[in-house]
Short mmCIF file of C-alpha atoms in Angstrom, two decimals:
data_model
loop_
_atom_site.label_atom_id
_atom_site.label_comp_id
_atom_site.label_asym_id
_atom_site.label_seq_id
_atom_site.Cartn_x
_atom_site.Cartn_y
_atom_site.Cartn_z
CA MET A 1 0.04 0.05 0.01
CA ASP A 2 1.36 3.45 -0.90
CA ILE A 3 1.05 5.78 1.82
CA ASN A 4 1.46 9.76 1.49
CA PHE A 5 2.48 10.09 5.13
CA GLN A 6 2.81 13.91 4.83
CA GLN A 7 -0.88 14.07 3.81
CA TYR A 8 -1.82 11.64 6.56
CA LEU A 9 -0.19 13.88 9.12
CA LEU A 10 -1.94 16.84 7.60
CA ASP A 11 -5.27 15.28 7.71
CA HIS A 12 -4.85 14.74 11.45
CA LEU A 13 -3.10 18.00 12.31
CA THR A 14 -6.00 19.41 14.10
CA ASP A 15 -6.05 16.55 16.59
CA LEU A 16 -2.33 17.26 17.20
CA GLN A 17 -2.94 21.24 17.54
CA ASN A 18 -5.71 20.45 20.21
CA LEU A 19 -3.25 18.33 22.23
CA ILE A 20 -0.60 20.92 22.07
CA GLN A 21 -3.19 23.46 23.26
CA ILE A 22 -3.61 21.73 26.55
CA PRO A 23 -1.22 23.26 28.96
CA SER A 24 -0.17 19.89 30.72
CA VAL A 25 2.25 21.18 33.37
CA TYR A 26 2.44 19.69 36.66
CA ASP A 27 0.10 21.40 39.09
CA GLY A 28 0.12 20.31 42.70
CA ASP A 29 -3.13 22.56 43.39
CA THR A 30 -5.22 20.41 41.55
CA VAL A 31 -4.00 16.87 42.23
CA SER A 32 -6.56 14.47 42.95
CA ASP A 33 -7.01 10.71 43.08
CA ASN A 34 -8.06 10.65 39.31
CA ALA A 35 -5.38 13.43 38.35
CA PRO A 36 -2.24 12.55 40.34
CA CYS A 37 -0.30 15.34 38.45
CA GLY A 38 -2.93 17.73 38.24
CA LYS A 39 -5.83 18.75 36.09
CA SER A 40 -4.29 19.71 32.95
CA ILE A 41 -2.13 16.82 32.72
CA ALA A 42 -5.11 14.68 33.21
CA ASP A 43 -7.09 16.43 30.42
CA ALA A 44 -4.28 15.68 27.93
CA LEU A 45 -4.51 11.99 28.98
CA ASP A 46 -8.38 11.97 28.71
CA TYR A 47 -8.06 13.74 25.40
CA MET A 48 -5.88 11.01 23.80
CA ALA A 49 -8.07 8.18 25.44
CA THR A 50 -11.12 9.86 23.67
CA LEU A 51 -9.32 9.99 20.18
CA ALA A 52 -8.23 6.34 20.55
CA HIS A 53 -12.02 5.12 21.52
CA ARG A 54 -12.96 7.24 18.56
CA ASP A 55 -10.61 5.30 16.26
CA GLY A 56 -11.54 1.91 17.49
CA PHE A 57 -8.66 1.07 19.66
CA GLU A 58 -9.00 -0.60 23.09
CA VAL A 59 -7.49 1.81 25.92
CA LEU A 60 -6.28 0.40 29.15
CA THR A 61 -6.26 3.03 32.14
CA TYR A 62 -3.84 3.09 35.12
CA ASP A 63 -5.41 5.35 37.63
CA GLY A 64 -4.62 8.65 35.99
CA HIS A 65 -0.72 7.58 35.81
CA ALA A 66 -0.82 6.29 32.39
CA ILE A 67 -3.03 5.00 29.47
CA ALA A 68 -2.08 2.11 26.94
CA ILE A 69 -3.73 2.12 23.49
CA ARG A 70 -3.42 -1.52 22.40
CA LEU A 71 -3.27 -3.22 18.97
CA THR A 72 -3.46 -7.01 19.53
CA PRO A 73 -2.98 -9.92 17.25
CA GLN A 74 -6.48 -10.93 15.91
CA THR A 75 -8.14 -13.95 14.58
CA ARG A 76 -7.79 -14.05 10.78
CA THR A 77 -9.18 -16.12 8.02
CA HIS A 78 -6.58 -17.61 5.52
CA GLN A 79 -7.75 -20.25 2.73
CA ASN A 80 -11.00 -20.89 4.63
CA HIS A 81 -8.96 -21.62 7.76
CA ALA A 82 -9.19 -19.47 10.96
CA ILE A 83 -5.91 -18.60 12.26
CA LEU A 84 -5.62 -17.45 15.82
CA GLN A 85 -2.87 -15.02 16.17
CA THR A 86 -1.68 -14.72 19.96
CA ALA A 87 0.95 -12.87 21.48
CA PRO A 88 2.44 -14.18 24.99
CA GLU A 89 2.43 -11.41 27.51
CA ASP A 90 6.07 -11.11 27.66
CA GLU A 91 6.26 -10.47 23.90
CA ARG A 92 4.39 -7.08 24.23
CA ILE A 93 6.05 -4.15 22.73
CA ASP A 94 5.70 -0.74 24.19
CA ILE A 95 6.22 2.64 22.61
CA VAL A 96 6.31 4.81 25.47
CA SER A 97 5.85 8.81 25.43
CA HIS A 98 4.70 11.22 28.09
CA LEU A 99 2.12 14.02 27.81
CA ASP A 100 3.42 16.27 30.63
CA VAL A 101 5.56 19.30 29.56
CA VAL A 102 7.82 21.74 31.58
CA GLU A 103 6.70 25.30 32.46
CA PRO A 104 6.97 27.56 29.29
CA GLY A 105 9.18 30.09 30.56
CA LEU A 106 9.70 33.57 28.92
CA GLY A 107 10.88 34.79 25.43
CA TRP A 108 8.15 33.18 23.31
CA SER A 109 7.07 35.15 20.28
CA VAL A 110 3.68 33.14 20.22
CA PRO A 111 1.47 32.02 23.15
CA PRO A 112 3.30 28.86 24.46
CA PHE A 113 0.35 26.61 24.12
CA CYS A 114 -0.96 27.99 20.93
CA GLY A 115 -0.41 25.08 18.46
CA GLU A 116 -0.15 27.59 15.74
CA ILE A 117 1.34 26.77 12.13
CA LYS A 118 3.86 29.36 10.92
CA ASP A 119 5.99 29.03 8.12
CA GLY A 120 5.57 25.22 8.07
CA ARG A 121 6.24 24.73 11.67
CA LEU A 122 3.87 23.71 14.52
CA TYR A 123 4.64 25.86 17.58
CA GLY A 124 3.82 25.14 21.11
CA ARG A 125 5.40 23.57 24.30
CA GLY A 126 5.57 19.89 23.83
CA SER A 127 5.95 20.19 19.86
CA GLN A 128 9.32 18.53 20.35
CA ASP A 129 9.17 17.18 24.08
CA MET A 130 7.15 15.22 23.55
CA LYS A 131 3.43 15.48 22.43
CA ALA A 132 4.02 15.59 18.76
CA PRO A 133 6.33 12.62 18.83
CA ALA A 134 3.86 10.72 20.71
CA PHE A 135 1.21 11.59 18.43
CA LEU A 136 3.18 10.52 15.39
CA THR A 137 3.56 7.02 16.99
CA TYR A 138 -0.14 6.96 17.53
CA LEU A 139 -0.63 7.85 13.76
CA ALA A 140 1.75 4.89 12.85
CA LEU A 141 -0.52 2.62 14.95
CA LYS A 142 -3.50 3.72 13.17
CA LEU A 143 -1.99 2.97 9.83
CA ILE A 144 -0.93 -0.36 11.01
CA GLN A 145 -4.46 -1.02 12.31
CA ARG A 146 -5.80 0.06 8.93
CA GLU A 147 -3.75 -2.48 7.09
CA ASN A 148 -4.85 -5.39 9.33
CA LEU A 149 -1.31 -6.87 9.43
CA PRO A 150 -0.76 -10.35 10.81
CA LEU A 151 1.21 -9.21 13.81
CA LYS A 152 2.87 -11.54 15.99
CA ARG A 153 3.24 -9.29 19.09
CA GLU A 154 0.86 -6.78 20.78
CA LEU A 155 1.84 -3.04 20.31
CA ARG A 156 0.85 -0.55 22.69
CA ILE A 157 1.18 3.20 22.70
CA VAL A 158 1.93 4.15 26.29
CA LEU A 159 1.28 7.59 27.41
CA GLY A 160 2.48 8.83 30.88
CA THR A 161 2.10 11.95 32.87
CA ASP A 162 5.13 12.55 35.11
CA GLU A 163 8.36 12.03 33.03
CA GLU A 164 9.51 15.61 33.51
CA ARG A 165 9.54 15.18 37.37
CA THR A 166 9.79 11.67 38.94
CA MET A 167 8.75 9.02 36.40
CA ASN A 168 6.53 7.52 39.06
CA ASP A 169 3.87 7.25 36.50
CA MET A 170 5.70 4.80 34.43
CA PHE A 171 6.85 2.83 37.58
CA TYR A 172 3.32 2.49 38.51
CA TYR A 173 2.50 1.38 34.83
CA VAL A 174 5.05 -1.07 34.90
CA ASP A 175 4.01 -2.49 38.36
CA LYS A 176 0.34 -3.08 37.11
CA ALA A 177 1.17 -4.06 33.43
CA GLY A 178 4.52 -5.88 33.68
CA MET A 179 7.50 -5.43 31.80
CA PRO A 180 7.26 -5.81 27.86
CA ALA A 181 9.72 -7.72 25.82
CA PHE A 182 11.12 -4.47 24.45
CA ALA A 183 10.17 -0.81 24.29
CA PHE A 184 11.24 2.29 22.65
CA THR A 185 10.63 5.94 23.16
CA PRO A 186 10.45 8.66 20.79
CA ASP A 187 12.11 11.03 23.03
CA GLY A 188 15.88 11.25 21.93
CA PHE A 189 18.05 11.49 18.90
CA PHE A 190 18.28 9.56 15.48
CA PRO A 191 19.85 7.39 14.71
CA MET A 192 19.18 6.23 18.46
CA ALA A 193 20.30 6.70 21.97
CA ILE A 194 21.25 3.05 22.73
CA GLY A 195 22.10 4.01 26.35
CA GLU A 196 21.71 7.05 28.69
CA LYS A 197 24.08 8.65 31.22
CA GLY A 198 23.22 8.47 34.97
CA SER A 199 20.99 11.19 36.23
CA LEU A 200 20.73 12.57 39.76
CA MET A 201 19.02 15.42 41.55
CA TRP A 202 20.46 17.10 44.61
CA ARG A 203 18.53 19.42 46.93
CA LEU A 204 20.37 22.42 48.54
CA SER A 205 19.43 23.92 51.81
CA GLY A 206 20.83 26.09 54.42
CA LYS A 207 20.68 29.34 56.40
CA TYR A 208 21.65 32.69 54.97
CA GLU A 209 22.89 35.90 56.21
CA GLY A 210 24.18 38.42 53.59
CA ILE A 211 23.13 41.27 51.30
CA ILE A 212 20.31 39.52 49.70
CA GLU A 213 17.04 39.96 51.00
CA LYS A 214 15.07 37.71 48.36
CA MET A 215 16.33 35.80 45.46
CA ASP A 216 14.21 33.67 42.78
CA CYS A 217 16.11 31.93 39.97
CA GLY A 218 14.88 29.26 37.49
CA VAL A 219 11.74 27.44 36.32
CA GLN A 220 12.58 23.82 36.72
CA CYS A 221 15.48 21.73 37.90
CA ASN A 222 16.18 19.99 34.32
CA VAL A 223 15.95 23.43 32.62
CA VAL A 224 18.71 26.03 32.34
CA ALA A 225 17.41 28.87 34.13
CA PRO A 226 16.07 31.52 31.64
CA ILE A 227 15.29 34.12 34.39
CA ALA A 228 16.80 34.93 37.69
CA ASN A 229 16.01 37.83 40.04
CA ALA A 230 17.28 39.32 43.58
CA LEU A 231 16.23 42.15 45.88
CA LEU A 232 19.17 43.41 47.92
CA LYS A 233 18.76 44.55 51.28
CA ASP A 234 19.82 48.35 50.47
CA GLY A 235 20.52 50.40 47.45
CA GLN A 236 24.08 51.03 47.94
CA TYR A 237 24.98 48.48 45.19
CA THR A 238 22.84 50.00 42.33
CA ALA A 239 25.62 52.24 40.64
CA LYS A 240 28.17 49.53 41.08
CA LEU A 241 26.03 46.89 39.59
CA ASN A 242 24.80 49.24 36.59
CA ASP A 243 28.56 49.63 35.76
CA LEU A 244 29.38 46.16 35.96
CA VAL A 245 26.45 45.01 33.78
CA SER A 246 27.47 47.53 31.02
CA GLU A 247 31.15 46.49 31.17
CA LYS A 248 30.42 42.56 31.09
CA GLY A 249 27.61 42.78 28.84
CA ILE A 250 25.34 40.63 31.04
CA PRO A 251 21.62 40.72 30.06
CA CYS A 252 20.46 42.17 33.37
CA THR A 253 18.21 45.28 34.55
CA VAL A 254 19.15 47.00 37.69
CA SER A 255 16.76 49.28 39.49
CA GLU A 256 16.04 50.65 42.85
CA LYS A 257 12.87 49.94 44.62
CA HIS A 258 12.04 51.82 47.93
CA GLY A 259 15.79 52.27 48.56
CA LYS A 260 16.60 48.73 47.85
CA THR A 261 18.50 47.24 44.75
CA TYR A 262 16.55 44.95 42.23
CA LEU A 263 18.33 42.91 39.71
CA GLU A 264 16.51 40.73 36.95
CA VAL A 265 18.74 38.62 34.56
CA THR A 266 17.33 37.35 31.39
CA GLY A 267 19.01 33.79 30.22
CA LYS A 268 18.39 31.37 27.65
CA ALA A 269 16.50 28.10 28.54
CA ALA A 270 17.87 24.80 27.28
CA HIS A 271 17.58 21.08 28.40
CA ALA A 272 19.75 20.50 31.46
CA SER A 273 21.34 17.47 29.59
CA MET A 274 22.70 20.03 27.16
CA PRO A 275 23.65 23.29 29.38
CA GLN A 276 25.91 24.34 26.74
CA GLU A 277 23.00 25.24 24.51
CA GLY A 278 21.59 27.64 27.01
CA TYR A 279 22.58 30.54 29.06
CA SER A 280 22.03 30.30 32.83
CA ALA A 281 20.57 33.48 34.28
CA THR A 282 21.32 32.06 37.79
CA THR A 283 25.06 31.78 37.41
CA ALA A 284 25.18 35.31 35.57
CA LEU A 285 23.33 36.68 38.69
CA LEU A 286 25.56 34.91 41.16
CA PHE A 287 28.54 36.39 39.49
CA LEU A 288 27.11 39.93 39.92
CA LEU A 289 26.32 39.29 43.41
CA LYS A 290 29.67 37.81 44.15
CA GLU A 291 31.45 40.90 42.96
CA CYS A 292 29.19 42.88 45.53
CA GLY A 293 31.01 40.68 48.03
CA ASP A 294 28.38 38.08 48.81
CA GLY A 295 30.12 34.91 50.17
CA LEU A 296 27.33 32.47 49.44
CA ALA A 297 27.04 33.75 45.85
CA ASP A 298 30.84 33.34 45.49
CA ASN A 299 30.66 30.00 46.81
CA LEU A 300 27.75 28.96 44.49
CA TYR A 301 29.32 30.56 41.45
CA GLN A 302 32.72 28.85 41.83
CA CYS A 303 30.60 25.36 41.96
CA PHE A 304 28.11 25.92 39.03
CA ALA A 305 29.56 28.26 36.79
CA ASP A 306 31.53 25.56 34.92
CA PHE A 307 28.62 23.03 33.93
CA TYR A 308 31.14 20.09 33.35
CA GLY A 309 31.95 20.04 37.04
CA GLN A 310 35.79 20.85 36.76
CA ALA A 311 35.46 23.48 39.46
CA ILE A 312 34.34 20.91 42.04
CA GLY A 313 37.08 18.28 41.11
CA VAL A 314 35.07 16.21 38.75
CA LYS A 315 37.09 14.32 36.13
CA THR A 316 35.34 12.48 33.40
CA PRO A 317 36.77 9.04 32.65
CA THR A 318 38.64 9.00 29.38
CA GLY A 319 36.49 8.05 26.38
CA ALA A 320 33.17 8.65 28.46
CA ALA A 321 30.45 11.16 27.62
CA ASP A 322 30.76 14.48 29.64
CA TYR A 323 29.47 14.93 32.93
CA THR A 324 27.15 17.92 33.30
CA MET A 325 25.61 19.80 36.27
CA ASN A 326 22.87 22.53 36.27
CA LEU A 327 21.71 24.64 39.12
CA GLY A 328 18.00 24.67 37.98
CA ILE A 329 16.16 26.28 40.82
CA PHE A 330 17.67 28.56 43.63
CA ARG A 331 15.94 30.69 46.09
CA ILE A 332 16.51 32.85 49.21
CA GLU A 333 13.69 33.94 51.45
CA ASN A 334 13.28 34.71 55.14
CA GLY A 335 16.90 33.81 55.77
CA SER A 336 16.74 30.36 54.36
CA CYS A 337 18.14 28.97 51.02
CA TYR A 338 16.79 26.29 48.90
CA GLY A 339 18.14 24.95 45.57
CA GLU A 340 17.85 21.89 42.90
CA VAL A 341 20.58 20.65 40.89
CA ASP A 342 20.56 18.36 37.91
CA ALA A 343 23.56 16.32 36.94
CA ARG A 344 24.29 13.71 34.26
CA TYR A 345 27.11 11.26 34.76
CA PRO A 346 28.55 8.75 32.51
CA PHE A 347 29.65 5.09 32.85
CA GLY A 348 32.93 5.03 34.99
CA MET A 349 31.36 7.38 37.56
CA THR A 350 28.93 6.80 40.50
CA SER A 351 26.35 9.02 42.18
CA LYS A 352 28.30 8.58 45.57
CA GLU A 353 31.42 9.95 43.87
CA CYS A 354 29.75 12.90 42.34
CA THR A 355 27.82 13.90 45.50
CA ALA A 356 31.28 13.82 47.64
CA LYS A 357 32.78 16.13 45.03
CA LEU A 358 30.06 18.73 45.37
CA ALA A 359 29.73 18.30 49.00
CA SER A 360 33.45 19.09 49.51
CA LYS A 361 33.11 22.49 47.61
CA CYS A 362 29.54 23.84 48.37
CA SER A 363 28.88 25.51 51.52
CA LEU A 364 25.09 24.57 51.70
CA SER A 365 23.86 21.17 52.83
CA LEU A 366 22.97 18.83 50.00
CA SER A 367 20.85 15.47 49.84
CA LEU A 368 20.63 13.13 47.01
CA ASP A 369 16.99 12.89 46.38
CA TYR A 370 16.96 11.33 43.00
CA ASP A 371 19.49 8.86 41.35
CA SER A 372 19.16 6.76 38.28
CA PRO A 373 22.03 4.78 37.09
CA PRO A 374 23.61 4.71 33.39
CA THR A 375 21.88 2.38 30.89
CA MET A 376 23.06 0.44 28.15
CA ASN A 377 21.58 -1.89 25.46
CA ASP A 378 23.32 -4.58 23.18
CA PRO A 379 23.59 -3.29 19.53
CA ASP A 380 23.26 -6.72 18.29
CA ASP A 381 19.72 -7.13 20.06
CA PRO A 382 17.19 -7.91 17.24
CA TYR A 383 14.85 -5.24 18.40
CA VAL A 384 17.56 -2.61 18.37
CA SER A 385 19.15 -3.79 15.06
CA THR A 386 15.85 -3.68 13.45
CA LEU A 387 15.11 -0.19 14.48
CA LEU A 388 18.64 1.14 13.31
CA SER A 389 18.05 -0.74 10.01
CA VAL A 390 14.70 1.00 9.38
CA TYR A 391 16.45 4.28 10.14
CA ARG A 392 19.31 3.80 7.84
CA GLU A 393 17.06 2.42 4.97
CA LYS A 394 14.81 5.49 5.20
CA THR A 395 17.67 8.25 5.42
CA GLY A 396 20.92 6.74 4.09
CA ASP A 397 22.44 7.91 7.41
CA TYR A 398 24.78 5.33 8.82
CA THR A 399 25.81 7.34 11.96
CA ASP A 400 26.39 5.12 14.98
CA PRO A 401 24.04 5.12 17.99
CA VAL A 402 24.94 7.43 20.80
CA ILE A 403 25.04 7.58 24.63
CA SER A 404 22.33 10.40 25.55
CA GLY A 405 22.62 12.69 28.30
CA GLY A 406 19.01 13.01 28.43
CA VAL A 407 16.70 10.96 30.75
CA SER A 408 13.83 9.16 29.31
CA TYR A 409 11.42 6.36 30.14
CA SER A 410 14.20 4.15 29.11
CA LYS A 411 15.47 4.34 32.60
CA VAL A 412 12.38 2.54 33.78
CA PHE A 413 12.21 -0.19 30.99
CA GLY A 414 15.77 -1.06 30.87
CA HIS A 415 15.40 -2.87 27.53
CA CYS A 416 14.47 0.19 25.78
CA VAL A 417 15.97 2.72 23.42
CA ALA A 418 15.27 6.31 22.60
CA PHE A 419 14.68 6.28 18.93
CA GLY A 420 14.38 9.78 17.36
CA PRO A 421 12.81 12.06 16.64
CA ALA A 422 15.50 14.85 16.80
CA GLY A 423 18.01 15.05 13.77
CA GLN A 424 20.63 16.96 12.39
CA GLU A 425 18.37 18.85 10.05
CA GLU A 426 15.78 20.04 12.90
CA PRO A 427 17.02 22.46 15.65
CA LEU A 428 16.97 21.20 19.38
CA LEU A 429 14.20 23.29 21.10
CA ALA A 430 13.20 21.06 23.76
CA HIS A 431 12.70 23.15 27.08
CA GLN A 432 13.39 26.28 25.07
CA ALA A 433 11.27 29.44 24.09
CA ASP A 434 9.40 29.01 20.54
CA GLU A 435 9.62 25.21 20.80
CA SER A 436 8.45 23.99 17.38
CA VAL A 437 8.70 21.24 14.81
CA SER A 438 8.84 21.32 10.92
CA LEU A 439 5.78 19.42 9.47
CA THR A 440 7.66 18.42 6.52
CA TYR A 441 10.26 16.66 9.11
CA ALA A 442 7.47 15.19 11.12
CA GLY A 443 5.95 13.44 8.13
CA ARG A 444 9.38 11.89 7.43
CA VAL A 445 9.40 10.86 11.02
CA LEU A 446 6.13 9.10 10.69
CA GLU A 447 7.12 7.06 7.97
CA ILE A 448 10.08 5.73 9.94
CA TYR A 449 7.97 4.91 13.11
CA TYR A 450 5.31 3.21 10.96
CA GLU A 451 7.87 0.83 9.41
CA ALA A 452 9.94 0.43 12.64
CA MET A 453 6.62 -0.60 14.61
CA LYS A 454 5.52 -2.65 11.98
CA ARG A 455 8.51 -4.59 11.87
CA ILE A 456 9.34 -5.14 15.31
CA ALA A 457 5.97 -6.40 15.83
CA GLN A 458 6.60 -9.12 13.25
CA ILE A 459 10.12 -10.16 14.42
#
């Protein structure tokens, strides 16, 4: 069957735009038994369940944490004989995505949940990470359903709700549904992220006495801070800071409010796994405050200005992927400090080693609140090699798989790879302002996912 994948995507574009328009950011104020991550994320999950029911799929629900849209082997007739196609439970294949998104942040040229089309690109938070990729896998499943192929394994589109924070949604799903034989997530790079660095989160805390009355930096732990501000206890630093901002070219406004100095720094958001793609407003603000003689700002700047961790004594093992570190959240209020740090560490390092390095340099107390070790898959695994073969056939790109600094649902499933959709021709805009995706590129990705899902279900 000849399929015009670009046209098929355009035929379903309104459904995708409607999904983008749901502001599915975690909201603790609206958490309930049926909405463990808040109402808006529950709305996105319900929306996809409604589409799946409309299109004739069976949908399994997991108490608001996730849904699974199933396509199972069916009874078929061949030469007047009924053939019952069945798949053992351990031969289920899951394609896992998340519908939650990070805070939109600042700097957008369009509303962050608009779902608008401009110059052939779909705009909105989630257009790359990862509502659009999730929707492309759903469309691929629809095409496979339409063809009535004799599948050997059940295919599931699994949609989660809390990937950007804890991944407890997918741990809950696996506890109820069991582990599939294999999974992939469209939450990475082509040709494939065959493994992922370890990921950890530290919380910083402590008492504060210094020149800062209040400080508020960042939007989320795993996002390079796009904004940071501070209110100093008096106005004596205003002139000095204005001169410093001008001399260093720092994107900061300095003003006086009721005799107190107020600073607001504008950064550039980026995914914490790629901090070099962003500009941290937090570390820029810490630099300014240390120049005013604040001891804590000096200490934190020394620790976090270098996102490769060299200042705290980290030495990445030879040949390994880079260690990275991001002070995503930092606040001072009423004499107390609070911070959240995201770090990604390669094979050859341990979270215990990383924690000891930071603790030896940072003047605040720290706790290791999240730790997910590195993962790696076998390149000769038949599922892995099949995905890679499909990508190479469709693109002619024989680039080797990579080890990713990102954290995806692969951490939960183990026998799982991140398979696209980011590619060399498409700018990486996840967690950034004006996140968007080319519809032409998305049509090509749809073809790759359709062929890949079809083949791995028939191995």
